[in-house]
Coordinates of C-alpha atoms and ligand atoms in Angstrom, one line a residue:
M1 CA 87.8 69.2 104.4
K2 CA 87.8 66.2 102.1
K3 CA 91.4 65.8 102.5
G4 CA 91.2 65.9 106.3
R5 CA 88.7 63.0 106.2
L6 CA 90.9 61.0 103.9
W7 CA 93.8 61.5 106.2
R8 CA 91.8 60.4 109.3
R9 CA 90.7 57.3 107.6
A10 CA 94.2 56.3 106.8
A11 CA 95.4 57.0 110.2
A12 CA 92.6 54.8 111.7
F13 CA 93.6 51.9 109.4
A14 CA 97.2 52.3 110.5
V15 CA 96.3 52.1 114.1
I16 CA 94.2 49.0 113.7
G17 CA 96.8 47.3 111.7
A18 CA 99.5 48.1 114.2
A19 CA 97.5 46.7 117.0
L20 CA 96.6 43.6 115.2
L21 CA 100.3 42.9 114.6
V22 CA 101.3 43.4 118.2
W23 CA 98.6 41.1 119.3
Y24 CA 99.6 38.5 116.8
V25 CA 103.3 38.7 117.8
R26 CA 102.4 38.5 121.5
G27 CA 100.4 35.5 120.8
Q28 CA 103.2 33.8 119.0
A29 CA 105.7 34.6 121.7
E30 CA 103.9 33.3 124.7
A31 CA 101.9 30.2 124.5
P32 CA 101.6 29.5 128.3
R33 CA 100.9 26.1 129.9
V34 CA 97.3 25.8 131.1
L35 CA 97.1 24.3 134.5
D36 CA 93.9 22.6 135.5
Y37 CA 92.2 24.3 138.4
A38 CA 92.6 21.5 140.9
E39 CA 96.3 21.2 140.0
F40 CA 96.6 24.9 140.4
W41 CA 95.3 24.7 144.0
R42 CA 97.5 21.7 144.9
M43 CA 100.5 23.8 143.7
A44 CA 99.4 26.8 145.6
E45 CA 99.1 24.7 148.8
D46 CA 102.5 23.2 148.3
G47 CA 104.0 26.7 147.9
E48 CA 104.9 26.2 144.2
I49 CA 103.1 29.4 143.2
E50 CA 104.7 32.7 143.5
A51 CA 102.1 35.3 142.2
V52 CA 98.7 35.3 140.6
S53 CA 97.2 37.9 138.5
L54 CA 93.5 38.0 138.8
G55 CA 91.5 39.4 136.0
E56 CA 88.0 39.3 134.7
G57 CA 88.9 37.3 131.6
E58 CA 88.8 33.7 131.0
N59 CA 92.0 32.7 132.8
W60 CA 94.1 33.8 135.7
R61 CA 97.8 34.4 134.8
V62 CA 100.0 32.4 137.3
K63 CA 103.7 32.6 138.0
T64 CA 105.3 29.6 139.5
T65 CA 108.2 29.7 142.0
E66 CA 110.4 28.4 139.1
G67 CA 109.7 31.4 137.1
E68 CA 107.3 29.8 134.7
T69 CA 104.1 31.7 133.4
A70 CA 100.9 29.8 133.2
L71 CA 97.2 30.2 132.9
T72 CA 94.5 28.5 135.0
P73 CA 90.7 28.9 134.5
N74 CA 89.1 31.9 136.2
P75 CA 86.5 30.2 138.5
R76 CA 84.8 33.5 139.0
A77 CA 84.1 32.8 142.6
E78 CA 84.7 35.4 145.2
D79 CA 86.7 33.8 147.8
G80 CA 89.6 33.0 145.6
K81 CA 91.7 36.0 146.4
E82 CA 91.4 35.6 150.1
R83 CA 92.4 32.0 149.9
L84 CA 95.5 33.0 147.9
L85 CA 96.5 35.8 150.3
R86 CA 96.3 33.5 153.2
L87 CA 98.7 31.3 151.5
G88 CA 101.2 34.1 151.2
I89 CA 100.7 34.4 147.4
R90 CA 101.3 37.7 145.9
V91 CA 98.0 38.8 144.3
T92 CA 97.6 41.4 141.7
E93 CA 94.6 42.4 139.6
E94 CA 94.6 42.9 136.1
R95 CA 92.3 45.3 134.5
N96 CA 91.7 42.9 131.6
A97 CA 92.9 39.4 131.4
A98 CA 93.8 39.8 127.8
P99 CA 96.0 43.0 127.3
G100 CA 96.3 42.4 123.7
L101 CA 92.6 42.4 123.3
L102 CA 92.4 45.5 125.4
L103 CA 94.8 47.1 123.0
L104 CA 92.7 46.2 120.2
L105 CA 89.7 47.6 121.8
L106 CA 91.4 50.9 122.5
A107 CA 92.7 51.0 118.9
G108 CA 89.2 50.4 117.8
A109 CA 87.9 53.2 120.0
A110 CA 90.7 55.5 118.7
A111 CA 89.9 54.6 115.1
F112 CA 86.3 55.1 115.7
A113 CA 87.0 58.5 117.2
L114 CA 89.3 59.5 114.2
L115 CA 86.6 58.3 111.8
R116 CA 83.9 60.4 113.4
G117 CA 86.2 63.4 113.4
S118 CA 85.7 63.8 117.1
G119 CA 88.7 63.5 119.3
A120 CA 86.8 62.5 122.4
G121 CA 83.4 61.1 121.7
G122 CA 84.1 57.4 121.2
A123 CA 86.8 57.0 123.9
A124 CA 84.8 58.9 126.6
G125 CA 81.8 56.6 125.8
L126 CA 83.8 53.5 126.3
A127 CA 85.2 54.7 129.5
K128 CA 81.7 55.4 130.9
Y129 CA 80.7 51.9 130.2
A130 CA 83.7 50.4 131.8
A131 CA 83.8 52.3 135.0
V132 CA 81.7 54.3 137.3
Q133 CA 82.5 58.0 137.1
T134 CA 83.7 59.4 140.3
D135 CA 85.4 62.6 141.2
R136 CA 88.3 62.2 143.5
T137 CA 88.9 65.5 145.1
I138 CA 89.4 66.4 148.7
P139 CA 86.3 68.0 149.8
E140 CA 86.4 71.5 151.5
I141 CA 83.5 71.0 153.7
T142 CA 83.9 70.0 157.5
F143 CA 81.6 68.8 160.2
R144 CA 81.1 72.4 161.1
D145 CA 78.9 72.8 157.9
V146 CA 76.6 69.9 158.8
I147 CA 73.9 70.4 161.4
A148 CA 73.1 67.2 163.2
S149 CA 72.7 65.8 166.6
P150 CA 75.5 65.6 169.0
E151 CA 75.4 61.8 168.8
T152 CA 75.5 61.7 165.1
L153 CA 78.5 64.2 165.0
E154 CA 80.3 62.2 167.6
G155 CA 79.9 59.0 165.7
M156 CA 81.4 60.7 162.7
R157 CA 84.1 62.5 164.5
D158 CA 85.2 59.2 165.9
L159 CA 86.0 57.9 162.5
V160 CA 88.5 60.7 161.4
G161 CA 91.4 59.4 163.6
F162 CA 91.2 55.9 161.7
L163 CA 91.4 57.6 158.4
R164 CA 94.1 60.1 159.3
S165 CA 96.6 57.9 161.2
P166 CA 95.6 54.2 160.9
G167 CA 99.1 53.3 162.1
A168 CA 98.3 54.7 165.6
Y169 CA 95.5 52.2 165.9
A170 CA 97.2 49.3 164.2
R171 CA 100.1 49.5 166.6
L172 CA 97.8 48.7 169.4
G173 CA 95.9 45.9 167.6
A174 CA 92.9 47.8 167.3
R175 CA 90.7 46.7 164.3
P176 CA 89.7 49.8 162.3
P177 CA 86.1 50.1 161.3
R178 CA 85.7 49.1 157.7
G179 CA 82.2 50.1 156.8
V180 CA 80.0 52.7 158.2
M181 CA 76.2 52.8 157.6
L182 CA 74.5 56.0 157.8
Y183 CA 70.7 55.6 158.0
G184 CA 67.9 58.1 158.3
P185 CA 65.2 59.9 155.9
P186 CA 66.3 61.3 152.7
G187 CA 67.7 64.8 152.7
T188 CA 69.1 64.7 156.2
G189 CA 72.6 65.3 155.3
K190 CA 74.1 61.8 155.0
T191 CA 75.9 62.7 151.9
M192 CA 77.2 65.8 153.4
L193 CA 78.6 63.9 156.6
A194 CA 80.5 61.4 154.4
R195 CA 82.0 64.3 152.3
A196 CA 82.8 66.1 155.5
L197 CA 84.6 63.0 156.9
A198 CA 86.7 63.1 153.9
G199 CA 87.3 66.8 154.3
E200 CA 88.3 66.4 157.9
A201 CA 90.6 63.6 157.3
K202 CA 92.0 65.5 154.1
A203 CA 91.3 62.4 152.1
P204 CA 89.9 62.0 148.7
F205 CA 86.2 61.4 148.3
F206 CA 84.8 58.8 145.9
A207 CA 81.0 58.9 145.5
V208 CA 78.9 56.4 143.6
S209 CA 75.3 55.4 143.9
G210 CA 74.1 51.6 144.5
A211 CA 72.0 52.1 141.4
D212 CA 75.3 52.6 139.3
F213 CA 76.2 48.9 140.1
V214 CA 72.9 47.4 139.0
Q215 CA 73.3 46.8 135.3
V216 CA 71.8 44.7 132.6
Y217 CA 74.9 42.5 132.2
V218 CA 75.8 40.3 135.0
G219 CA 79.3 40.8 136.0
V220 CA 79.5 44.6 135.3
G221 CA 78.5 45.6 138.7
A222 CA 81.2 43.5 140.4
S223 CA 83.9 44.8 138.1
R224 CA 82.8 48.3 138.8
V225 CA 83.1 47.6 142.5
R226 CA 86.7 46.3 142.0
E227 CA 87.5 49.2 139.8
L228 CA 86.4 51.6 142.4
F229 CA 88.4 50.1 145.1
R230 CA 91.4 49.9 142.9
K231 CA 91.1 53.7 142.3
A232 CA 90.9 54.4 145.8
R233 CA 93.9 52.3 146.7
K234 CA 95.9 54.1 143.9
A235 CA 95.0 57.4 145.4
G236 CA 96.5 56.3 148.7
G237 CA 93.1 55.8 150.3
G238 CA 90.0 57.8 150.9
V239 CA 86.4 57.8 151.7
I240 CA 84.2 55.5 149.3
F241 CA 80.6 56.8 149.6
I242 CA 77.9 54.4 148.3
D243 CA 74.6 56.2 148.4
E244 CA 71.5 54.3 148.2
I245 CA 73.1 51.0 149.1
D246 CA 69.7 49.4 149.2
A247 CA 70.0 48.9 145.3
I248 CA 72.6 46.1 146.0
G249 CA 72.2 45.5 149.8
K250 CA 68.6 44.9 150.3
K251 CA 67.5 41.6 152.0
R252 CA 67.8 38.6 149.7
D253 CA 65.0 39.0 147.1
S254 CA 64.6 36.4 144.3
G255 CA 68.1 35.4 143.9
N256 CA 69.3 38.2 141.6
D257 CA 72.6 37.2 140.3
E258 CA 73.9 40.4 139.4
R259 CA 73.0 42.0 142.7
E260 CA 74.5 39.1 144.6
Q261 CA 77.8 39.1 142.5
T262 CA 78.1 42.9 143.1
L263 CA 77.5 42.5 146.8
N264 CA 80.1 39.7 147.1
A265 CA 82.6 41.8 145.2
L266 CA 82.0 44.6 147.8
L267 CA 82.4 42.3 150.8
T268 CA 85.5 40.8 149.3
E269 CA 87.0 44.2 148.7
M270 CA 86.3 45.2 152.3
S271 CA 87.7 41.9 153.9
G272 CA 90.8 42.6 151.9
F273 CA 91.6 45.9 153.8
S274 CA 94.7 45.7 156.0
G275 CA 94.9 47.6 159.2
L276 CA 96.9 50.3 157.5
D277 CA 94.8 51.0 154.5
R278 CA 93.4 54.4 154.7
I279 CA 90.1 53.4 153.1
M280 CA 86.7 53.8 154.8
V281 CA 83.5 52.8 153.1
V282 CA 80.5 54.9 154.1
A283 CA 77.0 53.6 152.8
A284 CA 73.8 55.4 153.1
T285 CA 70.2 54.0 153.3
N286 CA 66.9 55.4 154.3
R287 CA 65.9 52.2 156.1
L288 CA 68.3 50.1 158.1
D289 CA 65.8 47.4 158.5
T290 CA 65.6 46.6 154.7
I291 CA 69.4 45.9 154.6
D292 CA 70.6 42.3 154.3
A293 CA 72.0 41.3 157.7
A294 CA 75.1 39.8 156.2
L295 CA 76.0 43.4 155.2
L296 CA 75.8 44.6 158.8
R297 CA 77.8 41.8 160.4
E298 CA 81.0 42.4 162.4
G299 CA 83.9 43.4 160.1
R300 CA 81.5 44.8 157.4
F301 CA 79.2 47.7 157.8
D302 CA 79.3 47.3 161.5
R303 CA 79.2 51.0 162.5
H304 CA 75.6 52.2 162.3
I305 CA 75.0 56.0 162.7
E306 CA 71.6 57.5 162.6
V307 CA 71.0 60.7 160.9
G308 CA 67.6 61.8 162.0
L309 CA 65.3 64.6 161.1
P310 CA 66.4 67.8 162.7
D311 CA 64.6 69.2 165.8
A312 CA 63.5 72.8 166.2
A313 CA 66.9 74.2 167.2
Q314 CA 68.6 72.3 164.5
R315 CA 66.2 73.4 162.0
L316 CA 66.9 77.1 163.0
E317 CA 70.7 76.4 162.5
I318 CA 70.1 75.0 159.1
L319 CA 67.9 78.0 158.1
R320 CA 70.6 80.3 159.4
V321 CA 73.3 78.3 157.2
H322 CA 71.2 78.4 154.2
T323 CA 70.3 82.1 154.5
R324 CA 73.8 83.3 154.8
N325 CA 74.1 84.2 151.3
K326 CA 70.5 85.3 150.9
P327 CA 69.1 88.9 151.9
V328 CA 66.2 88.2 154.1
A329 CA 63.9 91.1 155.2
R330 CA 63.6 92.1 158.7
G331 CA 59.9 91.0 159.1
V332 CA 61.0 87.4 158.6
S333 CA 61.5 85.4 161.7
L334 CA 63.8 82.4 161.3
P335 CA 62.9 81.0 164.8
D336 CA 59.2 81.2 163.9
L337 CA 59.7 79.3 160.6
A338 CA 61.9 76.7 162.4
A339 CA 58.9 76.2 164.8
Q340 CA 56.5 75.6 161.9
T341 CA 58.6 73.2 160.0
A342 CA 58.5 70.1 162.1
L343 CA 59.3 67.0 160.1
F344 CA 61.2 68.9 157.4
S345 CA 64.6 67.5 156.5
G346 CA 67.6 69.8 155.8
A347 CA 67.2 69.4 152.2
Q348 CA 63.4 70.5 152.4
L349 CA 64.5 73.5 154.4
E350 CA 67.0 74.5 151.9
A351 CA 64.5 74.0 148.9
L352 CA 62.0 76.1 150.9
L353 CA 64.4 79.0 151.1
N354 CA 65.3 78.6 147.6
E355 CA 61.7 78.6 146.5
A356 CA 61.2 81.8 148.5
A357 CA 64.2 83.5 146.8
I358 CA 62.9 82.6 143.5
R359 CA 59.4 84.1 144.3
A360 CA 61.1 87.4 145.7
A361 CA 63.3 87.7 142.5
R362 CA 60.2 87.1 140.4
R363 CA 58.4 90.0 142.0
G364 CA 61.5 92.2 141.4
A365 CA 62.3 92.5 145.2
D366 CA 65.7 93.0 146.8
E367 CA 65.0 90.9 149.8
I368 CA 63.1 87.8 150.6
G369 CA 60.0 88.9 152.5
P370 CA 57.6 87.0 154.9
G371 CA 55.0 86.6 152.1
D372 CA 57.6 84.8 149.9
I373 CA 58.4 82.4 152.8
E374 CA 54.7 81.8 153.4
K375 CA 54.0 81.0 149.8
A376 CA 57.1 78.7 149.6
F377 CA 55.9 77.0 152.8
C378 CA 52.4 76.3 151.3
A379 CA 53.9 75.0 148.1
A380 CA 56.2 72.8 150.0
A381 CA 53.5 71.4 152.1
A382 CA 51.2 70.9 149.3
G383 CA 53.5 69.7 146.4
D384 CA 55.6 67.2 148.2
E385 CA 54.8 63.5 148.2
R386 CA 56.7 63.1 151.6
P387 CA 54.7 63.4 154.9
T388 CA 53.2 66.9 155.4
P389 CA 54.6 68.9 158.2
M390 CA 53.3 68.0 161.6
T391 CA 50.5 70.2 162.5
A392 CA 50.7 72.2 165.8
E393 CA 48.0 70.1 167.4
E394 CA 49.7 66.8 166.6
K395 CA 52.8 68.1 167.9
A396 CA 51.1 69.2 171.1
V397 CA 49.3 65.9 171.7
T398 CA 52.5 63.9 170.8
A399 CA 54.4 66.1 173.4
W400 CA 51.8 65.4 176.1
H401 CA 51.8 61.7 175.3
E402 CA 55.5 61.4 175.6
A403 CA 55.6 63.6 178.8
G404 CA 53.0 61.1 180.2
H405 CA 55.4 58.2 179.8
A406 CA 58.3 60.1 181.3
V407 CA 56.3 61.3 184.4
V408 CA 55.0 57.9 185.2
T409 CA 58.6 56.4 184.7
H410 CA 60.1 59.1 187.0
A411 CA 57.5 58.5 189.8
L412 CA 57.0 54.8 189.7
L413 CA 60.3 53.4 188.3
P414 CA 62.9 55.8 190.0
E415 CA 65.8 53.5 189.0
D416 CA 65.1 54.0 185.3
R417 CA 67.0 56.7 183.5
I418 CA 65.1 58.7 181.1
A419 CA 67.8 59.5 178.6
Y420 CA 65.8 61.0 175.7
L421 CA 62.5 62.3 174.8
T422 CA 61.4 63.5 171.4
V423 CA 58.3 64.2 169.3
I424 CA 60.2 63.8 166.0
P425 CA 59.6 60.3 164.6
S426 CA 62.8 58.4 164.2
S427 CA 63.5 54.9 162.5
R428 CA 63.5 53.6 166.1
G429 CA 60.0 54.6 167.1
A430 CA 56.7 55.9 165.8
A431 CA 55.3 59.4 166.3
G432 CA 57.3 60.4 169.4
Y433 CA 59.8 58.4 171.4
T434 CA 60.8 57.9 175.0
L435 CA 64.1 56.3 175.7
S436 CA 64.2 55.0 179.2
I437 CA 67.1 52.7 180.3
Q438 CA 66.2 50.1 182.9
P439 CA 68.5 48.5 185.3
D440 CA 69.3 44.7 184.7
R441 CA 67.5 42.4 186.9
L442 CA 66.9 38.7 187.0
L443 CA 63.7 38.9 189.1
H444 CA 60.8 41.3 189.0
T445 CA 58.4 42.0 191.7
R446 CA 54.7 42.3 191.1
R447 CA 54.9 46.0 192.1
E448 CA 57.5 46.7 189.4
L449 CA 55.6 44.9 186.8
I450 CA 52.6 46.9 187.4
A451 CA 54.6 50.0 187.3
R452 CA 56.0 48.9 183.8
I453 CA 52.3 48.5 182.6
A454 CA 51.6 52.0 184.0
Q455 CA 54.8 53.3 182.2
A456 CA 53.6 51.8 178.9
L457 CA 50.1 53.3 179.4
G458 CA 51.2 56.6 180.7
G459 CA 51.0 58.2 177.2
R460 CA 47.4 57.1 176.7
A461 CA 46.6 58.2 180.2
A462 CA 48.0 61.6 179.6
E463 CA 46.2 62.0 176.3
E464 CA 42.9 61.1 178.0
M465 CA 43.7 63.8 180.6
L466 CA 44.1 66.4 177.9
L467 CA 41.5 65.5 175.5
G468 CA 38.9 63.3 177.3
R469 CA 38.0 59.7 176.5
D470 CA 36.8 60.6 173.1
G471 CA 39.8 62.6 172.1
V472 CA 42.5 59.7 172.4
T473 CA 44.5 58.9 169.4
T474 CA 45.8 55.9 167.6
G475 CA 49.4 56.8 168.5
A476 CA 49.3 54.3 171.4
A477 CA 49.0 51.1 169.5
G478 CA 52.6 49.9 170.3
D479 CA 52.2 50.9 174.0
L480 CA 49.0 49.0 174.4
Q481 CA 50.5 45.8 172.9
R482 CA 53.5 46.0 175.3
A483 CA 51.2 46.5 178.3
R484 CA 49.1 43.6 177.2
Q485 CA 52.1 41.3 176.9
I486 CA 53.3 42.1 180.5
A487 CA 49.8 41.6 181.8
S488 CA 49.2 38.3 180.2
A489 CA 52.6 37.0 181.1
M490 CA 51.8 38.1 184.7
A491 CA 48.5 36.3 184.7
E492 CA 49.6 33.1 182.8
E493 CA 53.2 32.5 183.5
W494 CA 53.8 34.0 187.0
D495 CA 50.3 33.5 188.4
M496 CA 50.2 37.1 189.7
G497 CA 46.5 37.5 189.2
E498 CA 43.4 36.0 190.5
G499 CA 40.9 33.4 189.1
D500 CA 40.8 32.6 185.4
P501 CA 44.1 33.8 183.7
R502 CA 42.2 35.7 180.9
E503 CA 40.1 37.8 183.4
A504 CA 43.1 38.1 185.6
G505 CA 45.2 39.5 182.7
R506 CA 42.4 42.1 182.0
A507 CA 42.2 43.1 185.8
I508 CA 46.0 43.5 185.9
L509 CA 45.9 45.7 182.8
E510 CA 43.2 47.9 184.4
E511 CA 45.2 47.9 187.6
G512 CA 48.3 49.4 185.6
F513 CA 46.2 51.9 183.8
A514 CA 44.6 53.2 187.1
A515 CA 48.2 53.5 188.5
A516 CA 49.2 55.7 185.6
R517 CA 46.2 57.8 185.9
A518 CA 46.5 58.3 189.5
C519 CA 50.2 59.1 189.1
L520 CA 49.6 61.7 186.6
A521 CA 46.6 63.2 188.5
Q522 CA 49.0 64.0 191.3
R523 CA 51.7 65.5 189.1
K524 CA 49.6 67.6 186.7
N525 CA 52.1 70.5 187.0
A526 CA 55.1 68.5 186.2
L527 CA 53.4 66.8 183.3
A528 CA 52.2 70.2 181.8
R529 CA 55.8 71.7 182.2
L530 CA 57.5 68.6 180.6
A531 CA 55.0 68.6 177.7
E532 CA 55.4 72.4 177.1
A533 CA 59.2 72.1 177.0
L534 CA 59.0 69.2 174.7
E535 CA 56.5 70.9 172.5
E536 CA 58.8 73.7 172.1
K537 CA 62.2 72.1 171.8
E538 CA 61.0 68.7 170.2
T539 CA 63.9 66.9 171.7
L540 CA 64.9 66.9 175.4
R541 CA 67.9 65.3 177.0
E542 CA 68.2 63.9 180.6
G543 CA 69.2 67.1 182.3
E544 CA 66.4 69.2 180.7
I545 CA 63.9 66.3 181.5
L546 CA 64.9 66.2 185.1
E547 CA 64.7 70.0 185.3
A548 CA 61.2 70.0 184.1
L549 CA 60.1 67.0 186.3
E550 CA 61.6 68.3 189.5
G551 CA 60.6 71.9 189.2
E552 CA 58.3 73.3 192.0
N553 CA 55.5 71.1 192.8
Ligands
ADP601 P1 71.0 62.7 152.2 O1 72.3 62.3 151.6 O2 70.8 62.4 153.6 O3 69.8 62.6 151.3 P2 72.1 65.4 151.4 O4 73.5 65.4 152.2 O5 72.3 65.0 150.1 O6 71.2 64.4 152.2 O7 71.4 66.8 151.6 C1 71.1 67.6 150.6 C2 71.2 69.0 150.8 O8 70.4 69.4 151.8 C3 72.6 69.4 151.3 O9 73.4 69.6 150.2 C4 72.3 70.6 152.0 O10 72.1 71.8 151.2 C5 70.9 70.3 152.7 N1 71.1 69.7 154.1 C6 70.6 68.5 154.3 N2 70.8 68.2 155.6 C7 71.5 69.1 156.1 C8 72.0 69.3 157.4 N3 72.0 68.5 158.3 N4 72.8 70.7 157.6 C9 72.9 71.4 156.7 N5 72.3 71.3 155.4 C10 71.7 70.3 155.1

C-alpha cells in the first residue's frame, strides 16, 4: 500500500517535469512576431494572410502567405470569424490558444489523479468544467412515437430532408433552415420531437439546456457553445437541441454580459453554416413572446413550430402509448380518462399513469384498476402547481362561446373561412380560439363592419343565450375590446354613425351585438350541434365545422 503511493508520487513528479520541459523548449523554439491588430487587418485585406487559428487565449495565431507564423491580439469580438471567411482566409479554431499550457494543465490533472490514487476523478472533473456534457447517439425514436397535431408533425417532417440530403437543396440554391424554435407548454413533447427528428434523419443528437451556458464566469458560456458546434461538426453533423433557450435568449434584460456573449457565439456559429452542413439547431421555449426578436430573425431561428397541449383524441393516443407496457384492468376506460383530462400535457398524462401503477403495486394488485386511476387523477389535480384541469362546465361554456363566433361568422361573413376551432388554450389565444381567415380588401362597407362587430361579440351572445345575462363570463374581454375598436373607428374616423361620435360608437356597438343575438336566435340548432361537437372533440377543423353548421336546419 505504502509502496504504491510512493510510486504514484514519483510518477506524478515525472509527468509534471516532462511537461514543463516540453513547454520550455517550445517557448524557446518559437518566438513569433506579434502583429498589431490594425496591421493584421491591413494584411488580411491585402491578401497577405493565409490562415488564422482562432482560440480563446490572448492571441490569434496567424500564418502569412509567406509562410511566417505570427500572433495578433485576440479582440474577443464575435464578427471576426465571418470577416475573415469573407476575405477567403482559412480559419481554424483552436481548443486552447496555448497548447503548451494545455499540456501543463493536463499533466497537472493527471498528476492530481495519480496522487489521489483514483484514475478518473480529477480528469473527469476538469472535462466537466471545460465542456457541456452531451451524449451523441442516434436516437431510436421516430415521429410515430410522438403524438402531436398534424400541423406540428408536418412542420417537423419538413425538416428531415434538409438533414438527410442537404445537397439536393443546395443544388437548387435553396437556403436550408438553420434554426427551428419549438414553442409550447412544458411536457408537450418538444424534446421528443427534436430527438425524433434526429432519429428520422439517422443523425446524432446533441442535447444541452440553456442553463448549462449561463455560468458565473464570463466567457465560459460562449466557449461551451463553440465546443458544442465543434463536436457536431466532427460527428459529421446532427441535431443540436437547446432546451430552455430562454436562459440565454430572453429579451434584452439588464445588459448581462455573459448571456450576451453566449448568444452572440450561438448566432455566429449559426451564421457560419454552409448549405452543405448537416447541422440543424432546434431550440425549445415555453413562451415564444419572451424570446429576443434578434434570435427569431431570418437566417436564425426562423422556423417556429407550435407544440400545443393535446386535444381529447390526442390524449387518448398518448394514454394508449403509455399503457402499452402496463397491465390495465378491463374496468378502466381510457376514452373516459382522455375526456376528463383536458389541459393535461403528455408528460402529465404519463405521470398520471405512472402514479396509478405505483398505487396498484402498493396494494399488491396485478393490474391497474379504476380506483388507482381515480386516486392518481385526484393527486395530479391537487398537487400540481400548473393550471388545474379544465372542469366540464368550463369546457361546455368555452365550446358554446367559440361556437357562437363560428355561427355568426358563417352566417354574416360567408367569405371568411373558419379553419380551426378549439377549446384548448394555446399561446395564440385565451381560453378558446377561433381562427377565421378573412379575404383581403382595401375598402369595407358599413354592413361588413357591423358583421365584424357581431362576429367578435358572437361568443358573448352565445354565452348569454346559454346562461342568461348573469351567467356570462370574463372570457370575452379580448372580444369586447376588438368590437369597441371597430365601433369607435366607424364612428370617429369613417363617420358611419349619427350625432356625437361617442354616442354613435355606443349605438354601433349595440347594433352589432343585436345582429349577433338575432343571428344566433335563428340558428339555435346549428349552434348547439357545433358546441356539442367541439365540447367532445375539443378541436375541430374546417370540414367538421362546416358539417356541424350545415346539418339539417
Ligand atoms: P417538453 O420537451 O415539451 O417539455 P418532453 O418531450 O420532455 O416535453 O416530454 C416528457 C415526457 O412526457 C416524454 O418523455 C413522454 O413520456 C411524455 N410525452 C410528452 N409529450 C408527449 C407526446 N406528445 N406524445 C407522447 N408522449 C409524450
